[in-house]
Short mmCIF file of C-alpha atoms and ligand atoms in Angstrom, two decimals:
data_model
loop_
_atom_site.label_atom_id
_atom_site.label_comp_id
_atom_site.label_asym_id
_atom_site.label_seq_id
_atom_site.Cartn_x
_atom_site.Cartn_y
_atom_site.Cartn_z
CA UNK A 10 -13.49 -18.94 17.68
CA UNK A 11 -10.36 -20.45 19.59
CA UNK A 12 -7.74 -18.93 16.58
CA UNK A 13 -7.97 -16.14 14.89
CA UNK A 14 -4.72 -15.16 12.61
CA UNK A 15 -3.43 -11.95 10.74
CA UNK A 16 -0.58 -11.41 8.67
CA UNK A 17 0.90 -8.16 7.19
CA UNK A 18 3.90 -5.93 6.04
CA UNK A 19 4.94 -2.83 6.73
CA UNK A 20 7.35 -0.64 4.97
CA UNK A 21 10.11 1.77 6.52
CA UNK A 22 9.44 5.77 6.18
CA UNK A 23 12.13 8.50 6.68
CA UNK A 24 10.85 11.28 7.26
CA UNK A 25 11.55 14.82 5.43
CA UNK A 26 9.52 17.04 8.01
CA UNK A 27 10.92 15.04 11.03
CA UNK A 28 8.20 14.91 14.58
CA UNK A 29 10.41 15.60 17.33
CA UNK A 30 8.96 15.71 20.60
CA UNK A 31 5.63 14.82 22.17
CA UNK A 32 3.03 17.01 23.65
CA UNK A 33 1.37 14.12 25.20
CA UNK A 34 3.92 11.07 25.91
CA UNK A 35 1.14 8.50 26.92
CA UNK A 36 -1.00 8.98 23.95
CA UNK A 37 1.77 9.40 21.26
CA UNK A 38 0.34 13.03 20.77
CA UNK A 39 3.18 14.88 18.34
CA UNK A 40 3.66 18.53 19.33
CA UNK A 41 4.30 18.80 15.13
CA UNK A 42 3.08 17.11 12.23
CA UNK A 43 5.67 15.48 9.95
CA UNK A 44 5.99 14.21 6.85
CA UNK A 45 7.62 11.17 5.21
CA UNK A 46 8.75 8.89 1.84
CA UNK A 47 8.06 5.61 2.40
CA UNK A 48 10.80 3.26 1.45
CA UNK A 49 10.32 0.13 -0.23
CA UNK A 50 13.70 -1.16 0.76
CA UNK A 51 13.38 -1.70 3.87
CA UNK A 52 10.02 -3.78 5.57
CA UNK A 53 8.82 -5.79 8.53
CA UNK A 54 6.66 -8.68 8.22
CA UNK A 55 4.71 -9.98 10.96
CA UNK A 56 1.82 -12.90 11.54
CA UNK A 57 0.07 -12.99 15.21
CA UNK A 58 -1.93 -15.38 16.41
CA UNK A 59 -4.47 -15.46 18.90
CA UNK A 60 -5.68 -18.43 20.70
CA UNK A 61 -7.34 -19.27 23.79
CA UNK A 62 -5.03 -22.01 24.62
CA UNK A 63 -2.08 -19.62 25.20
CA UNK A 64 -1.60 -18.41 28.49
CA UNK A 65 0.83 -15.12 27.52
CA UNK A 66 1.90 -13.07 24.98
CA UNK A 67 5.06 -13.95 23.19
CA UNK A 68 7.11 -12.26 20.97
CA UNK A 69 9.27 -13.87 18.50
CA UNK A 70 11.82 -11.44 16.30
CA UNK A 71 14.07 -12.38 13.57
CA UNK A 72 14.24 -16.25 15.06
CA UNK A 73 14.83 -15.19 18.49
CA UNK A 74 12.23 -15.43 21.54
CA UNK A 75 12.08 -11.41 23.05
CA UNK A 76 12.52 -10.98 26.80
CA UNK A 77 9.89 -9.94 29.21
CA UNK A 78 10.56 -5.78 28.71
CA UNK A 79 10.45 -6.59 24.71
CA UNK A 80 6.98 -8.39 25.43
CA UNK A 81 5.56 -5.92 27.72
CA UNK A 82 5.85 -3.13 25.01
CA UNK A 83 3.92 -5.52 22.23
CA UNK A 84 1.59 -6.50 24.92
CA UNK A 85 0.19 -3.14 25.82
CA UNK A 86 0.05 -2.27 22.26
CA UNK A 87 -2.02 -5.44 21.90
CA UNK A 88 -4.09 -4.27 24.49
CA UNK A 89 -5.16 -1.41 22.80
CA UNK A 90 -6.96 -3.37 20.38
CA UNK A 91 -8.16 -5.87 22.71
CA UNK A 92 -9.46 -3.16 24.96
CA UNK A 93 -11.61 -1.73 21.50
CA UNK A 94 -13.54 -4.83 20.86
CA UNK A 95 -13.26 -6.63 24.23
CA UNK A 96 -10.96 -9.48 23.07
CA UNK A 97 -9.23 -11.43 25.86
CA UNK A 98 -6.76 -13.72 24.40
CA UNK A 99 -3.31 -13.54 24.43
CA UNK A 100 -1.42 -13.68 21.60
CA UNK A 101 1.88 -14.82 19.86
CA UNK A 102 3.39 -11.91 17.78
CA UNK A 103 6.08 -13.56 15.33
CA UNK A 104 7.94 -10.66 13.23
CA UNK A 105 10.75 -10.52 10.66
CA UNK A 106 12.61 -6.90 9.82
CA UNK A 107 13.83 -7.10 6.40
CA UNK A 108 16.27 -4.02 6.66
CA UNK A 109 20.02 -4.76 6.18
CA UNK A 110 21.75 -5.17 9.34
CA UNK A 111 24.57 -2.04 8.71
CA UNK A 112 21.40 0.07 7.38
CA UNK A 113 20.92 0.78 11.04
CA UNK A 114 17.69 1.21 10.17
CA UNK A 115 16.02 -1.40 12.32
CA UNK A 116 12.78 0.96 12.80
CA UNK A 117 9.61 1.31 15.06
CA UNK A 118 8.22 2.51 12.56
CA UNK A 119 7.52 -0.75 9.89
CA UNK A 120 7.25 -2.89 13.20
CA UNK A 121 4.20 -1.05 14.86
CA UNK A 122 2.77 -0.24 11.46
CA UNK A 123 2.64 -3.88 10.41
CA UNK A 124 1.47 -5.41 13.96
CA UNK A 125 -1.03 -2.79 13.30
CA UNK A 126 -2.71 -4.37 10.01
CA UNK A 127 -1.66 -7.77 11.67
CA UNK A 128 -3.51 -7.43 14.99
CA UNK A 129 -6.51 -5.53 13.04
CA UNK A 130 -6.77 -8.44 10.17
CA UNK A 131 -6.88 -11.36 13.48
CA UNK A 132 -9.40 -9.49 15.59
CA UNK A 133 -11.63 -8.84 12.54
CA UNK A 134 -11.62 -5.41 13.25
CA UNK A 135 -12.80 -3.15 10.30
CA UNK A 136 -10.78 0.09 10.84
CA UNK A 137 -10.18 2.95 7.81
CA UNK A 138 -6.28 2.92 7.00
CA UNK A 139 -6.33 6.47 8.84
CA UNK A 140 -8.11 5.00 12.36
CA UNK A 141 -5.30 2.13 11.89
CA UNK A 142 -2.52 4.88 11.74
CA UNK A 143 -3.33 6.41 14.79
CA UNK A 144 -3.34 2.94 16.51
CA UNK A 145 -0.25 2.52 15.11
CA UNK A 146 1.04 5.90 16.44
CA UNK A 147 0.59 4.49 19.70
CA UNK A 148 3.49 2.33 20.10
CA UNK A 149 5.73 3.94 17.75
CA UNK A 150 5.20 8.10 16.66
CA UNK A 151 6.49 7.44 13.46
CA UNK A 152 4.86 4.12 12.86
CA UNK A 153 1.71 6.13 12.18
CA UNK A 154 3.28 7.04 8.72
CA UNK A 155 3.65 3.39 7.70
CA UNK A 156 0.37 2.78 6.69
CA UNK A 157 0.34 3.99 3.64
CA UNK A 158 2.94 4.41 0.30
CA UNK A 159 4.67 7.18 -1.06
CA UNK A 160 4.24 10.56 0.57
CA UNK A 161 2.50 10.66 3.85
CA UNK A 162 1.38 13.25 6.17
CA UNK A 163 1.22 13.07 9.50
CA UNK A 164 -1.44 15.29 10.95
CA UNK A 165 -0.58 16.42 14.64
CA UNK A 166 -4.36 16.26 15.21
CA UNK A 167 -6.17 17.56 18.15
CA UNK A 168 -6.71 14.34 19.93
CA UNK A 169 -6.08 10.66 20.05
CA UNK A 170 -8.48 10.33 17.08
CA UNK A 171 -7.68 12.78 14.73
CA UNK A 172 -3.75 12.38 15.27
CA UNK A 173 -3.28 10.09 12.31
CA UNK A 174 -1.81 10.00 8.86
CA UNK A 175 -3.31 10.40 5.11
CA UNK A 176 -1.54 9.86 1.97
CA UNK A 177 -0.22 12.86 -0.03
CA UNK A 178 1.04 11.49 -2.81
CA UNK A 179 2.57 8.21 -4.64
CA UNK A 180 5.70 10.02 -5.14
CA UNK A 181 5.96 8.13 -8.68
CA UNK A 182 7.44 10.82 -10.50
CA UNK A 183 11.59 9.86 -9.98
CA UNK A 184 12.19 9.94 -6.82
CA UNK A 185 15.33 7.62 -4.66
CA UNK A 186 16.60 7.41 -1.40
CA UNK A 187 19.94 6.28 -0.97
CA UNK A 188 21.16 5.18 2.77
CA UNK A 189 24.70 5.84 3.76
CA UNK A 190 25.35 3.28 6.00
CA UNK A 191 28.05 4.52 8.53
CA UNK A 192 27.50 2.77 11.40
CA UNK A 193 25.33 0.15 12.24
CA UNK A 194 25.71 -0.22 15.99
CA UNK A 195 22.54 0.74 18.41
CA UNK A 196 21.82 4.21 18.81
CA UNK A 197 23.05 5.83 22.07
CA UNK A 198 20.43 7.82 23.25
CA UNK A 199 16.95 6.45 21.95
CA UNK A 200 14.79 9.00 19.69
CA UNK A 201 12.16 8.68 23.04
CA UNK A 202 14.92 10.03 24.98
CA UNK A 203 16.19 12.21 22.93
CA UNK A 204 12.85 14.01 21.78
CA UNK A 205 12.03 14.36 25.45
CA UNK A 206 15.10 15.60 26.87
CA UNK A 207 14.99 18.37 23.85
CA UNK A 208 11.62 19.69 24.67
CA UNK A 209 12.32 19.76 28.09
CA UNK A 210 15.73 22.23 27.99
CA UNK A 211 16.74 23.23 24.09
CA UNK A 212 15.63 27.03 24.24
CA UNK A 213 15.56 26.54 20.37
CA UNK A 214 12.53 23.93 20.83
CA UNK A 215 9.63 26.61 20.30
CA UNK A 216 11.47 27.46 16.87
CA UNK A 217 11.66 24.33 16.18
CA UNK A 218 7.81 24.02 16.81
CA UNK A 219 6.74 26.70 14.55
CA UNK A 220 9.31 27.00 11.56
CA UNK A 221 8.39 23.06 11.28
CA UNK A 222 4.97 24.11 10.71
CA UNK A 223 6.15 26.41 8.20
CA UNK A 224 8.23 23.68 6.00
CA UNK A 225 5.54 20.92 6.18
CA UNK A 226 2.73 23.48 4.00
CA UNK A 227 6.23 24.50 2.32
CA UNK A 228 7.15 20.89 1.49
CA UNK A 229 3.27 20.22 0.37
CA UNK A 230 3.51 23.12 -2.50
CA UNK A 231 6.89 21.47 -3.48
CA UNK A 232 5.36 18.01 -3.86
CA UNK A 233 2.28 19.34 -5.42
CA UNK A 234 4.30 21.40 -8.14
CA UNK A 235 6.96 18.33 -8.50
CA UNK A 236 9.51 20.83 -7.54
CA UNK A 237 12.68 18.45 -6.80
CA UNK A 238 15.54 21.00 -5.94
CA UNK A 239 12.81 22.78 -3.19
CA UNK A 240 11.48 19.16 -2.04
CA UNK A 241 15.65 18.26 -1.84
CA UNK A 242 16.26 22.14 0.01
CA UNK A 243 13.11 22.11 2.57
CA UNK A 244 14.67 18.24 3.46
CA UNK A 245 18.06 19.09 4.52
CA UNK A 246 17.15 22.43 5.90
CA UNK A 247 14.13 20.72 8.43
CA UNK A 248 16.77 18.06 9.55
CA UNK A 249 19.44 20.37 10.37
CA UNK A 250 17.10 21.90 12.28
CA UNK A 251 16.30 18.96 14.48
CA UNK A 252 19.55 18.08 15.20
CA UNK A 253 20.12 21.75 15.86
CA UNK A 254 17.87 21.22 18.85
CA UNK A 255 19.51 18.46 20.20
CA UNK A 256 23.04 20.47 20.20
CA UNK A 257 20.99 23.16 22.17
CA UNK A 258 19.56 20.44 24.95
CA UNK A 259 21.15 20.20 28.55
CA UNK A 260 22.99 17.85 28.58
CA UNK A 261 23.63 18.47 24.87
CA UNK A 262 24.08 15.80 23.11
CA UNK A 263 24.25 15.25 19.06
CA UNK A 264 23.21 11.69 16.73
CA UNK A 265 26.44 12.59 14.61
CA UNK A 266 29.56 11.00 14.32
CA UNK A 267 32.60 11.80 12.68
CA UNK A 268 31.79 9.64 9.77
CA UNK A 269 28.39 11.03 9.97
CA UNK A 270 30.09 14.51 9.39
CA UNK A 271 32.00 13.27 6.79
CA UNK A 272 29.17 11.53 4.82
CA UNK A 273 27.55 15.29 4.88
CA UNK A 274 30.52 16.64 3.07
CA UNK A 275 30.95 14.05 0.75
CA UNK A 276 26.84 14.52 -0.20
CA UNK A 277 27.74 18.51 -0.45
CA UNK A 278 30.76 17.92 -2.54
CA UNK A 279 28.91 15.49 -5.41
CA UNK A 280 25.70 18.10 -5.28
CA UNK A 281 28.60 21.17 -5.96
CA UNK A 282 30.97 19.39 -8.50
CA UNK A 283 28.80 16.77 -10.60
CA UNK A 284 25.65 18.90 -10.21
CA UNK A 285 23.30 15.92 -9.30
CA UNK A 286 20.64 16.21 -7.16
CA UNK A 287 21.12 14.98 -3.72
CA UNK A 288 19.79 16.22 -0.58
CA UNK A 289 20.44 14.94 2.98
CA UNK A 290 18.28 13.89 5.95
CA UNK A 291 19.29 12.06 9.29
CA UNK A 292 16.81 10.85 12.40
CA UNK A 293 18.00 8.99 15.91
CA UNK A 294 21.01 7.42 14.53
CA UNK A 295 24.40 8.57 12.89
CA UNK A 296 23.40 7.25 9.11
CA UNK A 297 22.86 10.01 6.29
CA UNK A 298 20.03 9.33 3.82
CA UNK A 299 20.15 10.82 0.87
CA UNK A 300 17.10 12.11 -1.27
CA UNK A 301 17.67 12.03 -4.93
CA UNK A 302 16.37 11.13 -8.44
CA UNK A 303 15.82 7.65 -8.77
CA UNK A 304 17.14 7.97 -12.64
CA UNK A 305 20.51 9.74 -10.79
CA UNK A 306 21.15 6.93 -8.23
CA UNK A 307 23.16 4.50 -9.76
CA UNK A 308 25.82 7.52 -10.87
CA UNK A 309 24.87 9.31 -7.34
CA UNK A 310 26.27 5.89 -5.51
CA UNK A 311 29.50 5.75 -8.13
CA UNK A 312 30.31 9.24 -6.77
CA UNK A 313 30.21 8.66 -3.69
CA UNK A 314 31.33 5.46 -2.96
CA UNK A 315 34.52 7.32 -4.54
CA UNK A 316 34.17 9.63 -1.54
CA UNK A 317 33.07 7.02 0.99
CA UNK A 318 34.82 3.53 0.00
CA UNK A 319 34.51 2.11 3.39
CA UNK A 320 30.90 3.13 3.55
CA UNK A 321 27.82 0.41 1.98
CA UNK A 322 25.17 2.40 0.21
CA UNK A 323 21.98 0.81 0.19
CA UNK A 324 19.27 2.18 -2.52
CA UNK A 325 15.89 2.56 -2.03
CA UNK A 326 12.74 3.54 -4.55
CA UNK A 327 9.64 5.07 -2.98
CA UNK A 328 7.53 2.22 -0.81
CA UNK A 329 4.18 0.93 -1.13
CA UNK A 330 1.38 1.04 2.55
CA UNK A 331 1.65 -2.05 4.69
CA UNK A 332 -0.69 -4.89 3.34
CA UNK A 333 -2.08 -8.20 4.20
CA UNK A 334 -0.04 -11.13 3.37
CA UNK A 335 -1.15 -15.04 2.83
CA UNK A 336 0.04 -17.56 4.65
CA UNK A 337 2.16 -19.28 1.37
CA UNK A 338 3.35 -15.27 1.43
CA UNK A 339 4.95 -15.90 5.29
CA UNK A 340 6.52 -18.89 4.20
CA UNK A 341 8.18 -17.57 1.61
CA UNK A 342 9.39 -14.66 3.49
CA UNK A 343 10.74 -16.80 5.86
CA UNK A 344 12.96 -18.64 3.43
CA UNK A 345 13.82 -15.09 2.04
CA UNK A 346 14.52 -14.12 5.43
CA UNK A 347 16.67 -17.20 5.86
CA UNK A 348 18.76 -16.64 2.66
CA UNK A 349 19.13 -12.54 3.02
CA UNK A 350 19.58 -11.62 5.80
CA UNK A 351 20.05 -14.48 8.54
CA UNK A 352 18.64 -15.58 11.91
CA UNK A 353 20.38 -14.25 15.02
CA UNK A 354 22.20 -15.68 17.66
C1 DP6 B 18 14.03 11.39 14.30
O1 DP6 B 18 8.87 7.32 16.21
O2 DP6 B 18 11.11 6.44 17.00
O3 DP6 B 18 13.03 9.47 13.29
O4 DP6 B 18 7.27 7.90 19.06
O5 DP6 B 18 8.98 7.75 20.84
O6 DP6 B 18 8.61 5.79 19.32
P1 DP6 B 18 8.59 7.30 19.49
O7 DP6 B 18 9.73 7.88 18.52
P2 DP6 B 18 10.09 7.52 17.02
O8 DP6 B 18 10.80 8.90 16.60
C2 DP6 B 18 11.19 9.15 15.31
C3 DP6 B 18 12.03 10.38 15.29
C4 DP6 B 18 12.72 10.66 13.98
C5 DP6 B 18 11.90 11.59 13.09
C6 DP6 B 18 10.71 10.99 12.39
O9 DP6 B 18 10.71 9.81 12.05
O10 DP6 B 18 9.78 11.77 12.13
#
């Protein structure tokens, strides 16, 4: 066949157990597992096409044609599944990240997730939704997540093959995210970095290692027993603790900002004087997500945008897994792309 073409979406996932740091940097090996809500919010769409008239890989994101370091990263993760089946066309990756621009949430994690399902769908390759995850995990840790809706364990795993995600639970029982958008320029030092550096000097890193173990089968009971305010408490608690480790590195070095600081207080002030419940989480950037009651957001967001005026709050309800899309589908998120949110350059 001279074309072969797959299209898919992924959703974003922030994760409440965060993976930070890798025991095995070439083959995306976490040294923890994680866990994550997926976030219907926030997506990436992406079509590739393989053809043996093309002579290189491209890469085409949000309108704009990627330079040669931006290829070389899709290209080797194209490789991976060309190297499975013995495929040796090059391709033309085309991808659109549906996540608002002052989100700051442009993430690895719906990109790699939905080239995943995209690549998989072109090649005809007939991979479980866990073998896809661990594909996934290989040009993005937390893209391994993205796979599938809801709740979503990561398993650590003991290999290449078993280091892949299942689904835990739909997380349909009232359940909202709600992004404080603080700052929306490019993180400074890249979660890659960042995990590495930690592992290499925080002497806090082996804690970090075994109390996360502890709060992933903590967080598990909580979601199986729809416990909320322990869900909301072993959140916050595991994300302090990251950052905690990053404070600890040499060179230290923190994601926080002032404003970041400031969203924290303004989160702990509405949870102390209007009683809702709201529980914070941050990753590689200085935004503050919020975890909350979906049937609390819209009074959650008047609070706090009382707090935080100059602040946009972007809500989110629990996401669906990445799935195959038509082409009529990529059309019409094109135009959506178009109207919402607006080719670059
Ligand atoms: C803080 O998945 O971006 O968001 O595997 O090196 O691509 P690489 O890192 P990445 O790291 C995510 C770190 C985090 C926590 C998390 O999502 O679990």
């Amino acid at each position: 066949m001279t074309q072969s073409v797959g299209i898919a979406r992924a959703h974003t996932n922030i994760a409440l157990i965060k993976y930070w740091g890798k025991r095995d940097k070439e083959l995306f090996l976490p040294m923890n597992s994680s866990l994550s809500l997926t976030l219907d919010a926030f997506y990436t769409d992406t079509k590739v096409v393989f053809d043996t008239a093309f002579t290189e890989d491209r890469f085409i994101l949000n309108g704009l044609e990627q330079d040669e370091k931006e290829i070389r990263k899709i290209s080797r993760f194209l490789d991976l599944f060309r190297e499975y089946i013995g495929e040796d066309r090059f391709a033309v990756v085309e991808s659109l990240n549906f996540v608002p621009t002052a989100a700051g949430l442009a993430s690895s994690a719906s990109a790699f997730a939905a080239l995943a399902l995209a690549t998989a769908t072109a090649l005809n390759i007939d991979l479980s939704r866990q073998a896809l995850s661990s594909f996934a995990r290989r040009g993005s840790g937390s893209s391994t997540r993205s796979l599938f809706g809801g709740f979503v364990e990561w398993d650590m795993g003991t290999c290449s093959e078993d280091s892949l995600a299942r689904p835990i639970d739909e997380a349909d029982w009232d359940i909202g995210m709600l992004v404080i958008a603080v700052d929306k320029a490019k993180k400074k030092v890249a979660s890659r970095e960042g995990m590495d550096l930690t592992v290499a000097t925080s002497p806090f890193y082996q804690a970090w290692v075994e109390t996360a173990a502890q709060d992933l089968a903590a967080i598990k009971e909580a979601i199986a027993e729809r416990d909320f305010e322990k869900l909301g408490r072993l959140t916050e608690h595991n994300g302090m603790k990251m950052h905690a480790t990053t404070l600890s590195a040499n060179p230290p070095f923190t994601y926080w900002s002032a404003a970041s600081v400031r969203a924290q207080e303004a989160v702990r002030q509405v949870r102390e004087e209007s009683g809702l419940a709201a529980y914070m989480t941050m990753d590689a950037g200085p935004n503050v997500k919020v975890l909350c009651r979906a049937s609390q957001m819209e009074e959650l967001k008047r609070e706090l945008s009382v707090l935080l005026p100059e602040f946009q709050l972007i809500e989110s309800l629990p996401g669906q897994g990445a799935s195959q899309l038509t082409e009529e589908e990529w059309q019409q998120s094109h135009s959506r792309f178009q109207k919402e949110v607006g080719y670059e350059g």
